[in-house]
PDB file of C-alpha atoms and ligand atoms in Angstrom:
ATOM      1  CA  MET N 281       4.075  -7.942  15.127  1.00  0.00           C
ATOM      2  CA  THR N 282       2.771  -4.630  14.175  1.00  0.00           C
ATOM      3  CA  GLU N 283       4.389  -3.878  17.712  1.00  0.00           C
ATOM      4  CA  ARG N 284       7.736  -3.660  15.969  1.00  0.00           C
ATOM      5  CA  ASN N 285       7.286  -0.297  15.242  1.00  0.00           C
ATOM      6  CA  PRO N 286       4.652   1.116  17.430  1.00  0.00           C
ATOM      7  CA  GLU N 287       5.178   4.680  16.128  1.00  0.00           C
ATOM      8  CA  ALA N 288       4.045   4.029  12.813  1.00  0.00           C
ATOM      9  CA  PHE N 289       0.456   2.870  13.747  1.00  0.00           C
ATOM     10  CA  ASP N 290      -0.266   5.132  16.594  1.00  0.00           C
ATOM     11  CA  SER N 291      -2.677   7.443  14.421  1.00  0.00           C
ATOM     12  CA  ARG N 292      -5.421   9.148  14.878  1.00  0.00           C
ATOM     13  CA  PHE N 293      -6.826   8.250  11.211  1.00  0.00           C
ATOM     14  CA  ILE N 294      -6.409   4.805  12.261  1.00  0.00           C
ATOM     15  CA  GLU N 295      -8.178   5.396  15.581  1.00  0.00           C
ATOM     16  CA  GLU N 296     -11.218   7.371  13.619  1.00  0.00           C
ATOM     17  CA  SER N 297     -11.312   4.698  10.897  1.00  0.00           C
ATOM     18  CA  GLY N 298     -12.939   2.042  13.252  1.00  0.00           C
ATOM     19  CA  GLU N 299     -13.341  -1.225  11.846  1.00  0.00           C
ATOM     20  CA  LEU N 300     -12.328  -0.246   8.126  1.00  0.00           C
ATOM     21  CA  TRP N 301      -8.872  -0.839   9.490  1.00  0.00           C
ATOM     22  CA  GLU N 302      -9.119  -4.225  10.736  1.00  0.00           C
ATOM     23  CA  ARG N 303     -10.935  -5.173   7.544  1.00  0.00           C
ATOM     24  CA  ALA N 304      -8.067  -3.561   5.454  1.00  0.00           C
ATOM     25  CA  ILE N 305      -5.275  -5.260   7.120  1.00  0.00           C
ATOM     26  CA  HIS N 306      -6.361  -8.773   7.649  1.00  0.00           C
ATOM     27  CA  SER N 307      -7.511 -11.319   4.957  1.00  0.00           C
ATOM     28  CA  PRO N 308      -7.128 -15.101   4.558  1.00  0.00           C
ATOM     29  CA  PHE N 309      -5.038 -14.623   1.452  1.00  0.00           C
ATOM     30  CA  LEU N 310      -2.223 -13.263   4.047  1.00  0.00           C
ATOM     31  CA  ASP N 311      -2.527 -16.393   6.161  1.00  0.00           C
ATOM     32  CA  TRP N 312      -2.336 -18.474   2.980  1.00  0.00           C
ATOM     33  CA  VAL N 313       0.764 -16.816   2.030  1.00  0.00           C
ATOM     34  CA  SER N 314       2.436 -17.408   5.134  1.00  0.00           C
ATOM     35  CA  ASP N 315       1.725 -20.797   6.003  1.00  0.00           C
ATOM     36  CA  GLY N 316       2.574 -21.622   2.270  1.00  0.00           C
ATOM     37  CA  THR N 317      -0.960 -22.847   1.154  1.00  0.00           C
ATOM     38  CA  LEU N 318      -1.953 -20.131  -1.230  1.00  0.00           C
ATOM     39  CA  LEU N 319      -2.563 -21.507  -4.687  1.00  0.00           C
ATOM     40  CA  LYS N 320      -0.292 -20.332  -7.719  1.00  0.00           C
ATOM     41  CA  GLU N 321      -2.978 -19.055  -9.427  1.00  0.00           C
ATOM     42  CA  ALA N 322      -3.933 -16.676  -6.688  1.00  0.00           C
ATOM     43  CA  PHE N 323      -0.390 -15.393  -6.033  1.00  0.00           C
ATOM     44  CA  ASP N 324      -0.161 -14.489  -9.670  1.00  0.00           C
ATOM     45  CA  ARG N 325      -3.224 -12.935  -9.663  1.00  0.00           C
ATOM     46  CA  TRP N 326      -2.159 -10.772  -7.050  1.00  0.00           C
ATOM     47  CA  LEU N 327       1.394  -9.975  -8.520  1.00  0.00           C
ATOM     48  CA  ALA N 328      -0.025  -8.664 -11.784  1.00  0.00           C
ATOM     49  CA  GLN N 329      -2.654  -6.877 -10.190  1.00  0.00           C
ATOM     50  CA  ASP N 330      -0.452  -5.263  -7.589  1.00  0.00           C
ATOM     51  CA  TYR N 331       1.872  -4.441 -10.256  1.00  0.00           C
ATOM     52  CA  HIS N 332      -0.728  -2.390 -11.777  1.00  0.00           C
ATOM     53  CA  PHE N 333      -1.369  -0.825  -8.698  1.00  0.00           C
ATOM     54  CA  VAL N 334       2.255   0.291  -7.917  1.00  0.00           C
ATOM     55  CA  SER N 335       2.551   1.408 -11.760  1.00  0.00           C
ATOM     56  CA  ALA N 336       0.008   4.027 -10.712  1.00  0.00           C
ATOM     57  CA  PHE N 337       0.897   4.624  -7.189  1.00  0.00           C
ATOM     58  CA  PHE N 338       4.280   5.955  -8.564  1.00  0.00           C
ATOM     59  CA  ARG N 339       2.523   8.417 -10.675  1.00  0.00           C
ATOM     60  CA  PHE N 340       0.408   9.515  -7.722  1.00  0.00           C
ATOM     61  CA  VAL N 341       3.786  10.010  -5.403  1.00  0.00           C
ATOM     62  CA  ALA N 342       5.460  11.820  -8.182  1.00  0.00           C
ATOM     63  CA  ALA N 343       2.226  14.351  -8.972  1.00  0.00           C
ATOM     64  CA  LEU N 344       2.216  14.726  -5.029  1.00  0.00           C
ATOM     65  CA  LEU N 345       5.654  15.674  -5.222  1.00  0.00           C
ATOM     66  CA  SER N 346       5.273  17.935  -7.928  1.00  0.00           C
ATOM     67  CA  ARG N 347       2.397  20.067  -5.786  1.00  0.00           C
ATOM     68  CA  SER N 348       4.238  19.737  -2.293  1.00  0.00           C
ATOM     69  CA  GLU N 349       5.978  22.215  -0.166  1.00  0.00           C
ATOM     70  CA  ARG N 350       9.496  22.365  -0.016  1.00  0.00           C
ATOM     71  CA  ALA N 351       9.879  20.845   3.572  1.00  0.00           C
ATOM     72  CA  ALA N 352       7.716  17.800   2.295  1.00  0.00           C
ATOM     73  CA  GLN N 353       9.987  17.176  -0.957  1.00  0.00           C
ATOM     74  CA  PRO N 354      12.863  14.888   0.694  1.00  0.00           C
ATOM     75  CA  LEU N 355      10.590  12.209   1.861  1.00  0.00           C
ATOM     76  CA  LEU N 356       8.433  12.172  -1.538  1.00  0.00           C
ATOM     77  CA  VAL N 357      11.750  11.921  -3.400  1.00  0.00           C
ATOM     78  CA  GLN N 358      12.835   8.699  -1.550  1.00  0.00           C
ATOM     79  CA  GLY N 359       9.300   7.406  -1.958  1.00  0.00           C
ATOM     80  CA  VAL N 360       9.538   8.069  -5.598  1.00  0.00           C
ATOM     81  CA  SER N 361      12.830   6.443  -6.045  1.00  0.00           C
ATOM     82  CA  VAL N 362      11.940   3.054  -3.666  1.00  0.00           C
ATOM     83  CA  LEU N 363       9.087   2.577  -5.727  1.00  0.00           C
ATOM     84  CA  ASP N 364      11.175   2.762  -9.438  1.00  0.00           C
ATOM     85  CA  GLY N 365      12.967   0.052  -7.605  1.00  0.00           C
ATOM     86  CA  GLU N 366      10.079  -1.448  -6.866  1.00  0.00           C
ATOM     87  CA  LEU N 367       8.536  -1.983 -10.531  1.00  0.00           C
ATOM     88  CA  ALA N 368      11.729  -3.400 -11.462  1.00  0.00           C
ATOM     89  CA  TRP N 369      11.656  -5.898  -8.354  1.00  0.00           C
ATOM     90  CA  PHE N 370       8.018  -6.831  -9.322  1.00  0.00           C
ATOM     91  CA  GLU N 371       9.211  -7.630 -12.932  1.00  0.00           C
ATOM     92  CA  GLY N 372      11.953  -9.551 -11.851  1.00  0.00           C
ATOM     93  CA  HIS N 373       9.689 -11.899 -10.104  1.00  0.00           C
ATOM     94  CA  ALA N 374       7.413 -11.877 -12.709  1.00  0.00           C
ATOM     95  CA  ARG N 375       9.957 -12.896 -15.384  1.00  0.00           C
ATOM     96  CA  ALA N 376      11.245 -15.745 -12.785  1.00  0.00           C
ATOM     97  CA  ARG N 377       7.613 -16.914 -12.611  1.00  0.00           C
ATOM     98  CA  GLY N 378       6.938 -17.110 -16.256  1.00  0.00           C
ATOM     99  CA  LEU N 379       3.965 -14.285 -15.571  1.00  0.00           C
ATOM    100  CA  GLU N 380       2.830 -12.038 -18.157  1.00  0.00           C
ATOM    101  CA  LEU N 381       2.471  -8.612 -16.679  1.00  0.00           C
ATOM    102  CA  GLY N 382       0.877  -6.993 -19.688  1.00  0.00           C
ATOM    103  CA  GLY N 383      -2.672  -8.217 -19.099  1.00  0.00           C
ATOM    104  CA  PRO N 384      -5.524  -5.527 -17.966  1.00  0.00           C
ATOM    105  CA  PRO N 385      -6.182  -4.608 -14.697  1.00  0.00           C
ATOM    106  CA  HIS N 386      -9.135  -5.883 -12.969  1.00  0.00           C
ATOM    107  CA  PRO N 387     -12.083  -3.520 -12.120  1.00  0.00           C
ATOM    108  CA  VAL N 388     -11.400  -3.856  -8.505  1.00  0.00           C
ATOM    109  CA  CYS N 389      -7.429  -2.670  -9.262  1.00  0.00           C
ATOM    110  CA  GLN N 390      -8.811  -0.019 -11.727  1.00  0.00           C
ATOM    111  CA  ARG N 391     -11.361   1.681  -9.155  1.00  0.00           C
ATOM    112  CA  TYR N 392      -8.498   2.174  -6.809  1.00  0.00           C
ATOM    113  CA  ASN N 393      -5.934   3.488  -9.278  1.00  0.00           C
ATOM    114  CA  HIS N 394      -8.647   5.991 -10.871  1.00  0.00           C
ATOM    115  CA  PHE N 395      -9.179   7.222  -7.170  1.00  0.00           C
ATOM    116  CA  MET N 396      -5.711   7.676  -6.481  1.00  0.00           C
ATOM    117  CA  LEU N 397      -4.889   9.459  -9.977  1.00  0.00           C
ATOM    118  CA  ARG N 398      -7.881  11.771  -9.685  1.00  0.00           C
ATOM    119  CA  ALA N 399      -7.376  12.512  -6.089  1.00  0.00           C
ATOM    120  CA  ALA N 400      -3.745  13.371  -7.093  1.00  0.00           C
ATOM    121  CA  HIS N 401      -4.903  16.052  -9.059  1.00  0.00           C
ATOM    122  CA  GLU N 402      -8.408  17.333  -7.399  1.00  0.00           C
ATOM    123  CA  GLU N 403      -7.590  17.079  -3.541  1.00  0.00           C
ATOM    124  CA  SER N 404      -5.642  18.996  -1.416  1.00  0.00           C
ATOM    125  CA  PRO N 405      -1.801  18.159  -0.752  1.00  0.00           C
ATOM    126  CA  ARG N 406      -3.003  17.774   2.934  1.00  0.00           C
ATOM    127  CA  GLY N 407      -5.394  15.406   2.029  1.00  0.00           C
ATOM    128  CA  LEU N 408      -3.278  13.568  -0.256  1.00  0.00           C
ATOM    129  CA  TYR N 409      -0.576  12.802   2.485  1.00  0.00           C
ATOM    130  CA  ALA N 410      -3.132  11.203   4.487  1.00  0.00           C
ATOM    131  CA  LEU N 411      -4.141   9.145   1.581  1.00  0.00           C
ATOM    132  CA  LEU N 412      -0.279   8.046   0.922  1.00  0.00           C
ATOM    133  CA  TYR N 413       0.093   7.173   4.673  1.00  0.00           C
ATOM    134  CA  GLY N 414      -3.007   5.070   4.255  1.00  0.00           C
ATOM    135  CA  VAL N 415      -1.671   3.384   1.356  1.00  0.00           C
ATOM    136  CA  GLU N 416       1.608   2.649   3.222  1.00  0.00           C
ATOM    137  CA  VAL N 417       0.456   2.079   6.624  1.00  0.00           C
ATOM    138  CA  SER N 418      -2.153  -0.662   5.716  1.00  0.00           C
ATOM    139  CA  TYR N 419       0.463  -2.777   3.737  1.00  0.00           C
ATOM    140  CA  CYS N 420       2.942  -2.367   6.663  1.00  0.00           C
ATOM    141  CA  ALA N 421       0.445  -3.570   9.204  1.00  0.00           C
ATOM    142  CA  ALA N 422      -0.903  -6.461   6.807  1.00  0.00           C
ATOM    143  CA  TRP N 423       2.241  -8.062   6.258  1.00  0.00           C
ATOM    144  CA  SER N 424       3.895  -7.237   9.455  1.00  0.00           C
ATOM    145  CA  ALA N 425       1.378  -9.274  11.045  1.00  0.00           C
ATOM    146  CA  ILE N 426       2.302 -12.628   9.323  1.00  0.00           C
ATOM    147  CA  GLU N 427       5.459 -15.145  10.042  1.00  0.00           C
ATOM    148  CA  PRO N 428       8.212 -14.353   7.537  1.00  0.00           C
ATOM    149  CA  ARG N 429       8.231 -18.097   6.182  1.00  0.00           C
ATOM    150  CA  GLY N 430       7.562 -20.075   3.170  1.00  0.00           C
ATOM    151  CA  PRO N 431       7.628 -19.668  -0.396  1.00  0.00           C
ATOM    152  CA  TYR N 432       6.562 -16.130  -0.071  1.00  0.00           C
ATOM    153  CA  ARG N 433       9.023 -14.952   2.386  1.00  0.00           C
ATOM    154  CA  GLU N 434      10.838 -12.239   0.377  1.00  0.00           C
ATOM    155  CA  PHE N 435       7.639 -10.616  -0.132  1.00  0.00           C
ATOM    156  CA  ILE N 436       6.612 -10.531   3.488  1.00  0.00           C
ATOM    157  CA  GLU N 437       9.926  -9.179   4.532  1.00  0.00           C
ATOM    158  CA  ARG N 438       9.652  -6.520   2.120  1.00  0.00           C
ATOM    159  CA  TRP N 439       6.744  -4.674   3.535  1.00  0.00           C
ATOM    160  CA  SER N 440       7.441  -5.966   7.458  1.00  0.00           C
ATOM    161  CA  SER N 441      11.123  -4.652   7.375  1.00  0.00           C
ATOM    162  CA  PRO N 442      12.081  -2.195  10.210  1.00  0.00           C
ATOM    163  CA  GLY N 443      13.320   0.472   7.032  1.00  0.00           C
ATOM    164  CA  PHE N 444      10.064   0.339   5.514  1.00  0.00           C
ATOM    165  CA  SER N 445       8.092   0.988   8.797  1.00  0.00           C
ATOM    166  CA  GLU N 446      10.487   3.849   9.632  1.00  0.00           C
ATOM    167  CA  TYR N 447       9.358   5.388   6.469  1.00  0.00           C
ATOM    168  CA  VAL N 448       5.821   4.543   7.318  1.00  0.00           C
ATOM    169  CA  ALA N 449       6.359   6.386  10.717  1.00  0.00           C
ATOM    170  CA  GLU N 450       7.880   9.593   8.788  1.00  0.00           C
ATOM    171  CA  LEU N 451       4.648   9.565   6.617  1.00  0.00           C
ATOM    172  CA  LYS N 452       2.673   9.614   9.704  1.00  0.00           C
ATOM    173  CA  HIS N 453       4.442  12.647  11.148  1.00  0.00           C
ATOM    174  CA  LEU N 454       3.874  14.418   7.631  1.00  0.00           C
ATOM    175  CA  CYS N 455       0.266  14.059   7.249  1.00  0.00           C
ATOM    176  CA  GLU N 456      -0.587  14.587  11.071  1.00  0.00           C
ATOM    177  CA  ARG N 457       0.941  17.869  11.149  1.00  0.00           C
ATOM    178  CA  ARG N 458      -0.795  18.775   8.323  1.00  0.00           C
ATOM    179  CA  THR N 459      -4.574  18.041   7.849  1.00  0.00           C
ATOM    180  CA  ASP N 460      -7.496  19.456   6.666  1.00  0.00           C
ATOM    181  CA  ALA N 461     -10.899  18.431   6.295  1.00  0.00           C
ATOM    182  CA  SER N 462     -10.371  16.266   3.534  1.00  0.00           C
ATOM    183  CA  SER N 463      -7.538  13.938   5.331  1.00  0.00           C
ATOM    184  CA  GLN N 464      -9.952  11.216   7.233  1.00  0.00           C
ATOM    185  CA  ARG N 465     -12.128  10.898   3.861  1.00  0.00           C
ATOM    186  CA  LEU N 466      -9.444  10.330   2.172  1.00  0.00           C
ATOM    187  CA  PHE N 467      -7.671   7.964   4.514  1.00  0.00           C
ATOM    188  CA  SER N 468     -10.966   6.003   5.127  1.00  0.00           C
ATOM    189  CA  GLU N 469     -11.298   5.466   1.239  1.00  0.00           C
ATOM    190  CA  VAL N 470      -7.953   3.791   1.082  1.00  0.00           C
ATOM    191  CA  LEU N 471      -9.172   1.206   3.475  1.00  0.00           C
ATOM    192  CA  ARG N 472     -12.205   0.353   1.826  1.00  0.00           C
ATOM    193  CA  HIS N 473     -10.149   0.056  -1.796  1.00  0.00           C
ATOM    194  CA  GLU N 474      -7.491  -2.234   0.306  1.00  0.00           C
ATOM    195  CA  GLU N 475     -10.168  -4.633   1.587  1.00  0.00           C
ATOM    196  CA  ALA N 476     -11.325  -4.876  -2.046  1.00  0.00           C
ATOM    197  CA  PHE N 477      -8.381  -5.221  -3.256  1.00  0.00           C
ATOM    198  CA  TRP N 478      -7.624  -8.577  -0.794  1.00  0.00           C
ATOM    199  CA  THR N 479     -10.910  -9.816  -1.897  1.00  0.00           C
ATOM    200  CA  MET N 480     -10.171  -9.619  -5.378  1.00  0.00           C
ATOM    201  CA  SER N 481      -6.856 -11.384  -5.095  1.00  0.00           C
ATOM    202  CA  MET N 482      -8.391 -14.142  -3.350  1.00  0.00           C
ATOM    203  CA  SER N 483     -11.361 -14.713  -5.460  1.00  0.00           C
ATOM    204  CA  GLY N 484     -10.787 -13.152  -9.051  1.00  0.00           C
TER     205      GLY N 484
HETATM  206  C1  MP5 Y 279       0.678  -1.018  -1.416  1.00  0.00           C
HETATM  207  C2  MP5 Y 279       0.676  -1.924  -2.246  1.00  0.00           C
HETATM  208  C3  MP5 Y 279       1.942  -0.678  -0.945  1.00  0.00           C
HETATM  209  N1  MP5 Y 279       1.787  -2.618  -3.097  1.00  0.00           N
HETATM  210  N2  MP5 Y 279      -0.654  -2.763  -2.889  1.00  0.00           N
HETATM  211  C4  MP5 Y 279      -1.671  -2.064  -2.438  1.00  0.00           C
HETATM  212  C5  MP5 Y 279      -2.894  -2.884  -2.884  1.00  0.00           C
HETATM  213  N3  MP5 Y 279      -1.597  -1.411  -1.515  1.00  0.00           N
HETATM  214  C6  MP5 Y 279      -0.895  -0.942  -0.823  1.00  0.00           C
HETATM  215  O1  MP5 Y 279       2.620   0.219  -1.471  1.00  0.00           O
HETATM  216  P1  MP5 Y 279       4.217   0.128  -1.785  1.00  0.00           P
HETATM  217  O2  MP5 Y 279       4.735   1.050  -2.655  1.00  0.00           O
HETATM  218  O3  MP5 Y 279       4.460  -1.419  -2.374  1.00  0.00           O
HETATM  219  O4  MP5 Y 279       4.737  -0.095  -0.415  1.00  0.00           O
END
């Protein structure tokens, strides 16, 4: 169902990342989300860890916004605003599930967050646009590839909606018009962290 908005996925960064791309966007975790067989414990683990991830990602996008050229700012402001709402959305779901969000981040999540937050200050804005696109396009592709049904339908719909893929397509234009020597390296590094995050969500 990634065909819904081919624009978002038609990217030289994806092409050049080779098998890393497929490994980042397919996981049995997602198949079990879609057919409703995922254990509650695994979903709750993912939810608590993804809350940690999104909290760090929010800071990443805000830091990038503060370093960005004027032309890139409106899209990043939109991103920061959506992430603010998304954190509240996670908090609401956690409350409804009786889930405590204050636990420690898993080492896999921590490594991903450290990578992003260190990059936000040490890498060029051009490289960071590719990192940002990598985070969003991999989630868009992963969740768009499964049927929106079952107990987790709302989650599947969040990252497979037309609005989200339009945002991802705009991020693609932003980063493909501004590349430098770090862009592909940072994009590919995101894909490695994405694969590790799915594995951690399944097995703890
Ligand atoms: C995203 C996410 C997408 N929520 N979690 C991981 C591990 N990778 C990517 O970010 P967003 O802000 O939910 O669109």
